[in-house]
CSV table of C-alpha atoms and ligand atoms in Angstrom, one decimal:
chain,number,residue,atom,x,y,z
A,1,UNK,CA,18.2,79.9,22.9
A,2,UNK,CA,16.4,76.9,21.3
A,3,UNK,CA,14.6,76.6,18.0
A,4,UNK,CA,10.9,76.5,17.4
A,5,UNK,CA,10.8,72.7,16.8
A,6,UNK,CA,12.5,72.0,20.1
A,7,UNK,CA,10.3,74.5,22.0
A,8,UNK,CA,7.2,72.8,20.6
A,9,UNK,CA,8.5,69.4,21.6
A,10,UNK,CA,9.0,70.6,25.1
A,11,UNK,CA,5.5,72.1,25.3
A,12,UNK,CA,4.1,69.0,23.8
A,13,UNK,CA,5.9,66.8,26.3
A,14,UNK,CA,4.9,68.9,29.3
A,15,UNK,CA,1.3,69.1,28.3
A,16,UNK,CA,0.9,65.3,27.9
A,17,UNK,CA,-1.9,63.9,30.0
A,18,UNK,CA,-3.3,67.2,31.1
A,19,UNK,CA,-6.9,68.1,30.6
A,20,UNK,CA,-9.7,65.6,30.9
A,21,UNK,CA,-13.4,65.0,30.3
A,22,UNK,CA,-16.6,66.7,31.4
A,23,UNK,CA,-20.2,66.2,30.7
A,24,UNK,CA,-22.0,69.2,29.2
A,25,UNK,CA,-25.4,70.0,28.0
A,26,UNK,CA,-25.4,69.7,24.3
A,27,UNK,CA,-26.3,73.4,23.7
A,28,UNK,CA,-23.2,74.4,25.6
A,29,UNK,CA,-21.0,72.0,23.6
A,30,UNK,CA,-20.4,74.1,20.5
A,31,UNK,CA,-16.8,73.8,19.3
A,32,UNK,CA,-16.0,71.2,22.0
A,33,UNK,CA,-14.8,67.7,20.9
A,34,UNK,CA,-16.6,64.5,21.8
A,35,UNK,CA,-14.8,62.4,24.3
A,36,UNK,CA,-16.8,59.3,23.5
A,37,UNK,CA,-18.7,57.8,20.5
A,38,UNK,CA,-22.4,58.6,20.1
A,39,UNK,CA,-24.8,55.8,19.3
A,40,UNK,CA,-28.2,56.1,17.8
A,41,UNK,CA,-30.7,55.1,20.4
A,42,UNK,CA,-33.5,55.2,18.0
A,43,UNK,CA,-34.3,54.8,14.3
A,44,UNK,CA,-34.5,58.1,12.4
A,45,UNK,CA,-37.0,58.8,11.1
A,46,UNK,CA,-38.7,56.9,13.9
A,47,UNK,CA,-41.7,56.0,11.8
A,48,UNK,CA,-42.6,55.8,8.0
A,49,UNK,CA,-43.2,59.5,7.3
A,50,UNK,CA,-44.8,61.4,4.5
A,51,UNK,CA,-42.4,63.8,2.8
A,52,UNK,CA,-45.3,65.7,1.1
A,53,UNK,CA,-48.7,67.0,1.7
A,54,UNK,CA,-51.1,64.7,-0.2
A,55,UNK,CA,-52.9,61.4,0.1
A,56,UNK,CA,-51.7,58.1,1.4
A,57,UNK,CA,-53.0,55.4,-1.0
A,58,UNK,CA,-52.3,51.9,-2.4
A,59,UNK,CA,-50.1,52.4,-5.5
A,60,UNK,CA,-51.9,49.6,-7.4
A,61,UNK,CA,-55.1,51.7,-7.2
A,62,UNK,CA,-53.8,54.7,-9.0
A,63,UNK,CA,-51.1,53.2,-11.2
A,64,UNK,CA,-53.0,54.1,-14.3
A,65,UNK,CA,-54.3,57.5,-13.3
A,66,UNK,CA,-53.7,60.3,-15.8
A,67,UNK,CA,-54.8,63.8,-16.7
A,68,UNK,CA,-57.4,62.4,-19.0
A,69,UNK,CA,-58.5,59.5,-16.9
A,70,UNK,CA,-58.3,60.5,-13.2
A,71,UNK,CA,-59.0,57.8,-10.6
A,72,UNK,CA,-61.4,58.7,-7.7
A,73,UNK,CA,-60.8,57.4,-4.2
A,74,UNK,CA,-62.7,57.7,-1.0
A,75,UNK,CA,-61.1,59.9,1.7
A,76,UNK,CA,-61.6,58.1,5.0
A,77,UNK,CA,-59.4,60.0,7.4
A,78,UNK,CA,-56.8,62.7,7.8
A,79,UNK,CA,-53.3,62.5,9.4
A,80,UNK,CA,-51.9,65.8,10.6
A,81,UNK,CA,-48.1,66.0,11.5
A,82,UNK,CA,-47.9,64.6,15.0
A,83,UNK,CA,-51.0,62.5,14.9
A,84,UNK,CA,-51.7,59.0,13.6
A,85,UNK,CA,-54.6,57.3,11.9
A,86,UNK,CA,-56.1,54.2,13.3
A,87,UNK,CA,-57.7,53.5,9.9
A,88,UNK,CA,-56.3,51.4,7.1
A,89,UNK,CA,-55.9,52.7,3.6
A,90,UNK,CA,-57.7,49.9,1.9
A,91,UNK,CA,-58.6,49.3,-1.7
A,92,UNK,CA,-60.2,52.4,-3.3
A,93,UNK,CA,-59.5,54.5,-0.2
A,94,UNK,CA,-57.3,57.4,0.5
A,95,UNK,CA,-56.1,59.0,3.8
A,96,UNK,CA,-55.3,62.7,3.5
A,97,UNK,CA,-51.8,63.3,5.0
A,98,UNK,CA,-49.6,66.3,5.9
A,99,UNK,CA,-45.8,66.5,5.5
A,100,UNK,CA,-44.3,64.7,8.5
A,101,UNK,CA,-47.5,62.6,9.2
A,102,UNK,CA,-47.2,58.9,9.8
A,103,UNK,CA,-48.1,56.9,6.8
A,104,UNK,CA,-51.1,54.8,7.8
A,105,UNK,CA,-51.4,51.0,7.5
A,106,UNK,CA,-52.4,49.8,4.0
A,107,UNK,CA,-50.8,52.7,2.1
A,108,UNK,CA,-47.6,52.1,0.2
A,109,UNK,CA,-47.3,55.5,-1.4
A,110,UNK,CA,-48.2,59.2,-1.1
A,111,UNK,CA,-49.6,61.1,-4.1
A,112,UNK,CA,-48.8,64.8,-3.9
A,113,UNK,CA,-51.7,67.2,-3.4
A,114,UNK,CA,-50.6,69.0,-6.6
A,115,UNK,CA,-51.7,66.0,-8.7
A,116,UNK,CA,-55.2,65.7,-7.1
A,117,UNK,CA,-58.5,67.4,-6.8
A,118,UNK,CA,-60.6,67.1,-3.7
A,119,UNK,CA,-64.4,67.2,-3.8
A,120,UNK,CA,-66.1,66.4,-0.5
A,121,UNK,CA,-65.2,62.9,0.5
A,122,UNK,CA,-63.7,62.1,-2.9
A,123,UNK,CA,-60.3,62.8,-4.2
A,124,UNK,CA,-59.5,62.5,-7.9
A,125,UNK,CA,-55.9,61.5,-8.6
A,126,UNK,CA,-54.5,62.8,-11.9
A,127,UNK,CA,-51.1,61.0,-11.9
A,128,UNK,CA,-50.0,57.5,-11.4
A,129,UNK,CA,-47.5,57.1,-8.5
A,130,UNK,CA,-45.2,54.1,-7.9
A,131,UNK,CA,-44.8,52.3,-4.7
A,132,UNK,CA,-42.8,54.0,-2.0
A,133,UNK,CA,-43.0,57.5,-3.5
A,134,UNK,CA,-42.8,60.5,-1.1
A,135,UNK,CA,-42.3,58.3,1.9
A,136,UNK,CA,-39.2,58.5,4.2
A,137,UNK,CA,-39.0,55.0,5.7
A,138,UNK,CA,-38.3,54.3,9.4
A,139,UNK,CA,-34.5,54.1,10.0
A,140,UNK,CA,-33.8,55.4,6.4
A,141,UNK,CA,-31.4,58.1,7.7
A,142,UNK,CA,-30.1,56.4,10.8
A,143,UNK,CA,-30.5,52.8,12.1
A,144,UNK,CA,-30.8,52.3,15.8
A,145,UNK,CA,-27.6,51.1,17.4
A,146,UNK,CA,-25.1,52.4,14.9
A,147,UNK,CA,-22.3,54.9,15.8
A,148,UNK,CA,-23.3,58.2,14.4
A,149,UNK,CA,-20.4,60.3,15.7
A,150,UNK,CA,-17.0,59.2,16.7
A,151,UNK,CA,-14.9,60.2,19.7
A,152,UNK,CA,-12.8,63.2,18.5
A,153,UNK,CA,-15.6,64.8,16.4
A,154,UNK,CA,-15.9,68.5,16.8
A,155,UNK,CA,-19.4,69.7,17.9
A,156,UNK,CA,-20.9,71.9,15.2
A,157,UNK,CA,-24.4,73.3,15.0
A,158,UNK,CA,-25.4,70.3,12.8
A,159,UNK,CA,-24.0,67.9,15.4
A,160,UNK,CA,-26.1,69.6,18.0
A,161,UNK,CA,-29.1,69.3,15.8
A,162,UNK,CA,-28.4,65.6,15.2
A,163,UNK,CA,-28.1,65.0,19.0
A,164,UNK,CA,-31.3,66.9,19.6
A,165,UNK,CA,-33.1,64.7,17.1
A,166,UNK,CA,-31.8,61.6,18.9
A,167,UNK,CA,-32.8,62.9,22.3
A,168,UNK,CA,-29.2,63.3,23.5
A,169,UNK,CA,-29.2,66.3,25.8
A,170,UNK,CA,-25.8,65.7,27.5
A,171,UNK,CA,-22.5,64.6,26.0
A,172,UNK,CA,-19.0,63.9,27.2
A,173,UNK,CA,-16.5,66.3,25.8
A,174,UNK,CA,-12.8,67.1,26.3
A,175,UNK,CA,-12.8,69.7,29.1
A,176,UNK,CA,-11.9,73.2,27.9
A,177,UNK,CA,-8.9,74.5,29.8
A,178,UNK,CA,-9.3,77.5,32.1
A,179,UNK,CA,-7.0,80.2,30.9
A,180,UNK,CA,-5.9,83.2,33.0
A,181,UNK,CA,-4.5,86.4,31.4
A,182,UNK,CA,-2.2,88.8,33.2
A,183,UNK,CA,-0.8,91.9,31.5
A,184,UNK,CA,1.7,94.0,33.3
A,185,UNK,CA,3.6,97.3,32.9
A,186,UNK,CA,3.5,100.7,34.6
A,187,UNK,CA,3.0,102.4,31.3
A,188,UNK,CA,-0.3,100.7,30.6
A,189,UNK,CA,-3.7,102.3,30.6
A,190,UNK,CA,-7.0,100.6,30.0
A,191,UNK,CA,-8.9,101.0,26.7
A,192,UNK,CA,-11.2,103.9,27.9
A,193,UNK,CA,-8.5,105.9,29.7
A,194,UNK,CA,-7.3,109.2,28.3
A,195,UNK,CA,-3.7,109.0,27.0
A,196,UNK,CA,-1.1,110.7,29.2
A,197,UNK,CA,2.5,111.4,28.5
A,198,UNK,CA,4.6,108.2,28.6
A,199,UNK,CA,1.6,106.0,28.6
A,200,UNK,CA,0.1,103.6,26.1
A,201,UNK,CA,-3.0,101.5,26.2
A,202,UNK,CA,-3.0,97.9,27.2
A,203,UNK,CA,-3.7,96.2,23.8
A,204,UNK,CA,-2.3,92.8,24.8
A,205,UNK,CA,-5.1,92.2,27.2
A,206,UNK,CA,-7.6,92.5,24.4
A,207,UNK,CA,-5.5,90.6,21.9
A,208,UNK,CA,-5.2,87.7,24.3
A,209,UNK,CA,-8.8,87.7,25.3
A,210,UNK,CA,-9.9,87.5,21.7
A,211,UNK,CA,-7.3,85.0,20.7
A,212,UNK,CA,-8.5,82.7,23.6
A,213,UNK,CA,-12.1,83.4,22.5
A,214,UNK,CA,-11.1,82.2,19.0
A,215,UNK,CA,-10.4,78.8,20.7
A,216,UNK,CA,-14.0,78.9,22.0
A,217,UNK,CA,-13.0,79.8,25.6
A,218,UNK,CA,-13.8,82.7,27.9
A,219,UNK,CA,-10.6,83.5,29.8
A,220,UNK,CA,-10.2,84.7,33.4
A,221,UNK,CA,-8.7,88.2,33.3
A,222,UNK,CA,-6.5,89.0,36.2
A,223,UNK,CA,-6.1,92.6,37.4
A,224,UNK,CA,-3.1,94.2,35.6
A,225,UNK,CA,0.1,94.2,37.5
A,226,UNK,CA,2.6,97.1,38.1
A,227,UNK,CA,6.3,96.5,37.5
A,228,UNK,CA,7.0,95.5,41.0
A,229,UNK,CA,8.0,92.1,42.2
A,230,UNK,CA,5.3,92.1,44.9
A,231,UNK,CA,2.5,93.0,42.6
A,232,UNK,CA,3.5,90.6,39.9
A,233,UNK,CA,4.1,87.8,42.4
A,234,UNK,CA,0.6,88.3,44.0
A,235,UNK,CA,-1.1,88.1,40.6
A,236,UNK,CA,1.0,85.2,39.3
A,237,UNK,CA,0.1,83.2,42.4
A,238,UNK,CA,-3.5,83.9,41.7
A,239,UNK,CA,-3.0,82.9,38.0
A,240,UNK,CA,-1.5,79.6,39.0
A,241,UNK,CA,-4.9,78.4,40.1
A,242,UNK,CA,-5.9,77.8,36.4
A,243,UNK,CA,-4.8,75.3,33.7
A,244,UNK,CA,-2.9,77.9,31.8
A,245,UNK,CA,-1.4,81.2,32.9
A,246,UNK,CA,-0.5,83.7,30.1
A,247,UNK,CA,1.4,86.9,31.0
A,248,UNK,CA,2.6,89.6,28.6
A,249,UNK,CA,5.6,91.8,29.0
A,250,UNK,CA,8.4,92.0,31.6
A,251,UNK,CA,10.5,89.1,30.2
A,252,UNK,CA,13.4,90.8,28.4
A,253,UNK,CA,16.6,92.2,29.9
A,254,UNK,CA,15.4,95.5,31.4
A,255,UNK,CA,15.8,96.3,35.1
A,256,UNK,CA,12.1,95.9,35.6
A,257,UNK,CA,11.6,92.8,33.6
A,258,UNK,CA,10.8,90.7,36.6
A,259,UNK,CA,8.5,88.0,35.4
A,260,UNK,CA,10.9,85.2,35.1
A,261,UNK,CA,12.2,85.8,38.6
A,262,UNK,CA,8.7,85.9,39.9
A,263,UNK,CA,7.9,82.6,38.2
A,264,UNK,CA,10.9,81.0,39.8
A,265,UNK,CA,10.0,82.4,43.2
A,266,UNK,CA,6.5,81.1,42.8
A,267,UNK,CA,7.8,77.6,42.2
A,268,UNK,CA,7.4,77.5,38.4
A,269,UNK,CA,9.8,75.1,36.7
A,270,UNK,CA,11.2,77.0,33.7
A,271,UNK,CA,11.9,74.9,30.6
A,272,UNK,CA,13.1,77.7,28.2
A,273,UNK,CA,13.2,81.5,28.1
A,274,UNK,CA,14.3,82.2,24.5
A,275,UNK,CA,13.3,80.8,21.2
A,276,UNK,CA,14.9,81.6,17.8
A,277,UNK,CA,11.9,83.3,16.3
A,278,UNK,CA,11.2,86.8,15.1
A,279,UNK,CA,9.1,88.4,16.4
A,280,UNK,CA,9.0,86.8,19.8
A,281,UNK,CA,12.5,85.8,20.9
A,282,UNK,CA,12.0,86.2,24.6
A,283,UNK,CA,9.3,83.8,25.6
A,284,UNK,CA,9.2,81.9,28.9
A,285,UNK,CA,7.6,78.5,29.2
A,286,UNK,CA,7.3,76.7,32.5
A,287,UNK,CA,5.0,74.6,34.7
A,288,UNK,CA,3.9,74.5,38.3
A,289,UNK,CA,2.1,71.3,39.3
A,290,UNK,CA,-0.5,71.0,36.5
A,291,UNK,CA,-0.5,74.6,35.4
A,292,UNK,CA,1.3,75.5,32.2
A,293,UNK,CA,2.8,79.0,32.3
A,294,UNK,CA,3.7,81.2,29.3
A,295,UNK,CA,5.5,84.4,29.8
A,296,UNK,CA,4.8,86.0,26.4
A,297,UNK,CA,6.8,89.0,25.2
A,298,UNK,CA,5.2,92.5,25.7
A,299,UNK,CA,5.5,93.9,22.2
A,300,UNK,CA,2.0,93.6,20.8
A,301,UNK,CA,2.8,91.7,17.6
A,302,UNK,CA,5.2,89.4,19.5
A,303,UNK,CA,2.5,88.6,22.0
A,304,UNK,CA,0.0,87.6,19.4
A,305,UNK,CA,2.4,85.7,17.2
A,306,UNK,CA,3.8,83.7,20.1
A,307,UNK,CA,0.3,82.9,21.1
A,308,UNK,CA,-0.6,81.5,17.7
A,309,UNK,CA,2.7,79.6,17.5
A,310,UNK,CA,2.9,78.1,21.0
A,311,UNK,CA,-0.2,78.7,23.1
A,312,UNK,CA,-3.1,78.1,20.8
A,313,UNK,CA,-2.0,74.6,19.8
A,314,UNK,CA,-1.8,73.6,23.5
A,315,UNK,CA,-5.3,75.0,24.2
A,316,UNK,CA,-6.7,73.1,21.3
A,317,UNK,CA,-4.8,69.9,22.3
A,318,UNK,CA,-6.5,70.2,25.8
A,319,UNK,CA,-9.8,70.4,24.0
A,320,UNK,CA,-9.1,67.2,22.0
A,321,UNK,CA,-8.8,69.0,18.7
A,322,UNK,CA,-6.6,67.5,16.0
A,323,UNK,CA,-6.6,70.6,13.8
A,324,UNK,CA,-4.2,72.4,16.1
A,325,UNK,CA,-2.1,74.3,13.6
A,326,UNK,CA,-3.1,77.2,11.3
A,327,UNK,CA,-4.4,76.0,7.9
A,328,UNK,CA,-1.7,76.1,5.2
A,329,UNK,CA,-2.0,76.9,1.6
A,330,UNK,CA,0.4,77.5,-1.4
A,331,UNK,CA,0.9,81.0,-2.7
A,332,UNK,CA,3.1,82.9,-5.0
A,333,UNK,CA,5.3,85.6,-3.6
A,334,UNK,CA,4.5,89.0,-5.2
A,335,UNK,CA,7.6,90.9,-4.1
A,336,UNK,CA,11.3,90.3,-3.5
A,337,UNK,CA,12.1,89.8,0.2
A,338,UNK,CA,15.5,90.1,1.9
A,339,UNK,CA,15.8,88.9,5.5
A,340,UNK,CA,18.5,88.8,8.1
A,341,UNK,CA,19.4,85.2,8.9
A,342,UNK,CA,19.6,83.6,12.3
A,343,UNK,CA,16.0,83.2,13.5
A,344,UNK,CA,12.8,81.9,11.9
A,345,UNK,CA,10.9,84.9,10.7
A,346,UNK,CA,7.2,85.1,10.8
A,347,UNK,CA,6.1,87.7,8.3
A,348,UNK,CA,2.7,89.3,8.2
A,349,UNK,CA,1.3,89.0,4.7
A,350,UNK,CA,-1.8,89.8,2.8
A,351,UNK,CA,-3.2,87.5,0.1
A,352,UNK,CA,-4.8,88.5,-3.1
A,353,UNK,CA,-6.4,86.3,-5.8
A,354,UNK,CA,-5.4,86.8,-9.4
A,355,UNK,CA,-6.1,84.4,-12.3
A,356,UNK,CA,-7.3,81.9,-9.8
A,357,UNK,CA,-3.9,81.9,-8.0
A,358,UNK,CA,-3.1,83.2,-4.5
A,359,UNK,CA,-0.4,85.9,-4.4
A,360,UNK,CA,1.1,87.3,-1.2
A,361,UNK,CA,2.9,90.4,-0.3
A,362,UNK,CA,3.9,92.0,3.1
A,363,UNK,CA,1.0,93.8,4.7
A,364,UNK,CA,3.2,96.6,6.0
A,365,UNK,CA,6.1,97.4,8.4
A,366,UNK,CA,7.2,94.3,10.2
A,367,UNK,CA,8.3,95.7,13.5
A,368,UNK,CA,7.3,93.8,16.7
A,369,UNK,CA,5.1,96.7,17.9
A,370,UNK,CA,3.5,97.3,14.5
A,371,UNK,CA,-0.1,96.2,15.1
A,372,UNK,CA,-1.4,97.8,11.9
A,373,UNK,CA,0.4,95.4,9.6
A,374,UNK,CA,-0.9,92.5,11.7
A,375,UNK,CA,-4.4,93.9,11.5
A,376,UNK,CA,-4.1,94.2,7.7
A,377,UNK,CA,-2.7,90.7,7.2
A,378,UNK,CA,-4.6,87.5,6.7
A,379,UNK,CA,-1.8,85.1,6.7
A,380,UNK,CA,1.7,84.4,8.0
A,381,UNK,CA,4.7,83.5,5.9
A,382,UNK,CA,7.3,81.6,7.9
A,383,UNK,CA,10.9,81.9,6.6
A,384,UNK,CA,13.5,79.4,7.7
A,385,UNK,CA,16.3,80.7,9.9
A,386,UNK,CA,19.0,80.4,7.2
A,387,UNK,CA,17.2,82.1,4.3
A,388,UNK,CA,18.4,85.6,3.4
A,389,UNK,CA,16.3,86.3,0.3
A,390,UNK,CA,13.3,85.1,-1.6
A,391,UNK,CA,12.6,86.2,-5.1
A,392,UNK,CA,9.2,87.4,-6.4
A,393,UNK,CA,7.4,84.6,-8.2
A,394,UNK,CA,8.7,81.9,-5.7
A,395,UNK,CA,6.1,79.4,-4.6
A,396,UNK,CA,5.7,79.6,-0.8
A,397,UNK,CA,3.5,78.0,1.9
A,398,UNK,CA,1.5,80.4,4.0
A,399,UNK,CA,-0.5,79.9,7.2
A,400,UNK,CA,-4.0,81.3,7.0
A,401,UNK,CA,-5.3,83.3,10.0
A,402,UNK,CA,-8.9,82.3,9.5
B,1,AMP,P1,8.3,94.7,28.0
B,1,AMP,O1,8.6,93.3,27.6
B,1,AMP,O2,7.5,94.8,29.2
B,1,AMP,O3,9.6,95.5,28.0
B,1,AMP,O4,7.5,95.3,26.8
B,1,AMP,C1,7.9,95.4,25.5
B,1,AMP,C2,7.1,96.5,24.8
B,1,AMP,O5,5.8,96.1,24.7
B,1,AMP,C3,7.1,97.8,25.5
B,1,AMP,O6,7.2,98.9,24.6
B,1,AMP,C4,5.8,97.8,26.2
B,1,AMP,O7,5.3,99.2,26.5
B,1,AMP,C5,4.9,97.1,25.3
B,1,AMP,N1,3.9,96.4,26.0
B,1,AMP,C6,4.0,95.6,27.1
B,1,AMP,N2,2.9,95.2,27.5
B,1,AMP,C7,1.9,95.7,26.7
B,1,AMP,C8,0.5,95.6,26.6
B,1,AMP,N3,-0.2,94.9,27.5
B,1,AMP,N4,-0.1,96.3,25.7
B,1,AMP,C9,0.6,97.0,24.7
B,1,AMP,N5,1.9,97.1,24.8
B,1,AMP,C10,2.6,96.5,25.7
B,2,MG,MG1,7.4,96.2,30.7
């Protein structure tokens, strides 16, 4: 048995250099990470643009305009958004302009429609406006040639919008790994099946699908295997075609816990099969060629916790993400806790805010099969292997689940 730190070191070492780059259409890039810097290939805005509906004029003409003494100008043209005026806003002239329209030659300011009155070809201006008002100048947001986004930036909706405004339809990103999921066990039924004596529903399949989804990936779901060497072998061989293979169940000491043997038979090099963590002690990690293989424990909470602890960081690393661990925050323990020493414990806790502070207490029974307490928790509290009790009121660090 090894400790968590050692286990992570091994996983980290064995996942070095895996993954790669791919080009994707920007709309499919959400949550991916840029593999190269993005440069602005144009100024933004690309032309001097009116920020208001109003009139493009010379500021010196209307400097002295007021409610009492309005100044009248001749309207000589109109600029709609998307069109341009060939005319020049000369002395005593105004060109009507819509928001987004290109500011015509001669004009150095835009007076808002709200401070004017139109009468045929004439516009009366009731307020003096200084030079440069209501104009967004070319390149004001972004100058052509500058780096706008660095390699390693996560693609968010705003990044997609920015790329769209720069006309960048394809980007290079870290390739998302292909993840295969295999659940196994003779006792398992699918979600819609009627419960029969001795059977339970396969919840791990759904847990793992959605945990992989949380990383922004749609996994490949292999057909569930029975507890026979042949069936597991066949499906493991299929799963080894992907970047990661995740199995659940069949890795403890029972007569039908055949997964590790199957991995070995399939040529998977095993690096460890037990980690000092509770829940989740039996967990197999191995590698075949470039495929990383995780034999996760079958107990539903152990499956999910070992995924968060060991699998999710690797998936995110493949994807070029730097934020690979759960977010941490300080909290105050709201109850006394006693724990058996020996392994690092990961407790399911629930946070509550009081007096602007975060308090945590256990979200229910902490058994490895108790999904309810996991469903009711919003954070994990990791307790070092040698700790036996923590008193109410102690400051602790928790890992947030979202
Ligand atoms: P195993 O490691 O196969 O002995 O499984 C440990 C426990 O987890 C047993 O009680 C199994 O019935 C349960 N289990 C295994 N796989 C699943 C699954 N896919 N969904 C829900 N429970 C499971
Ligand atoms: Mg089993």
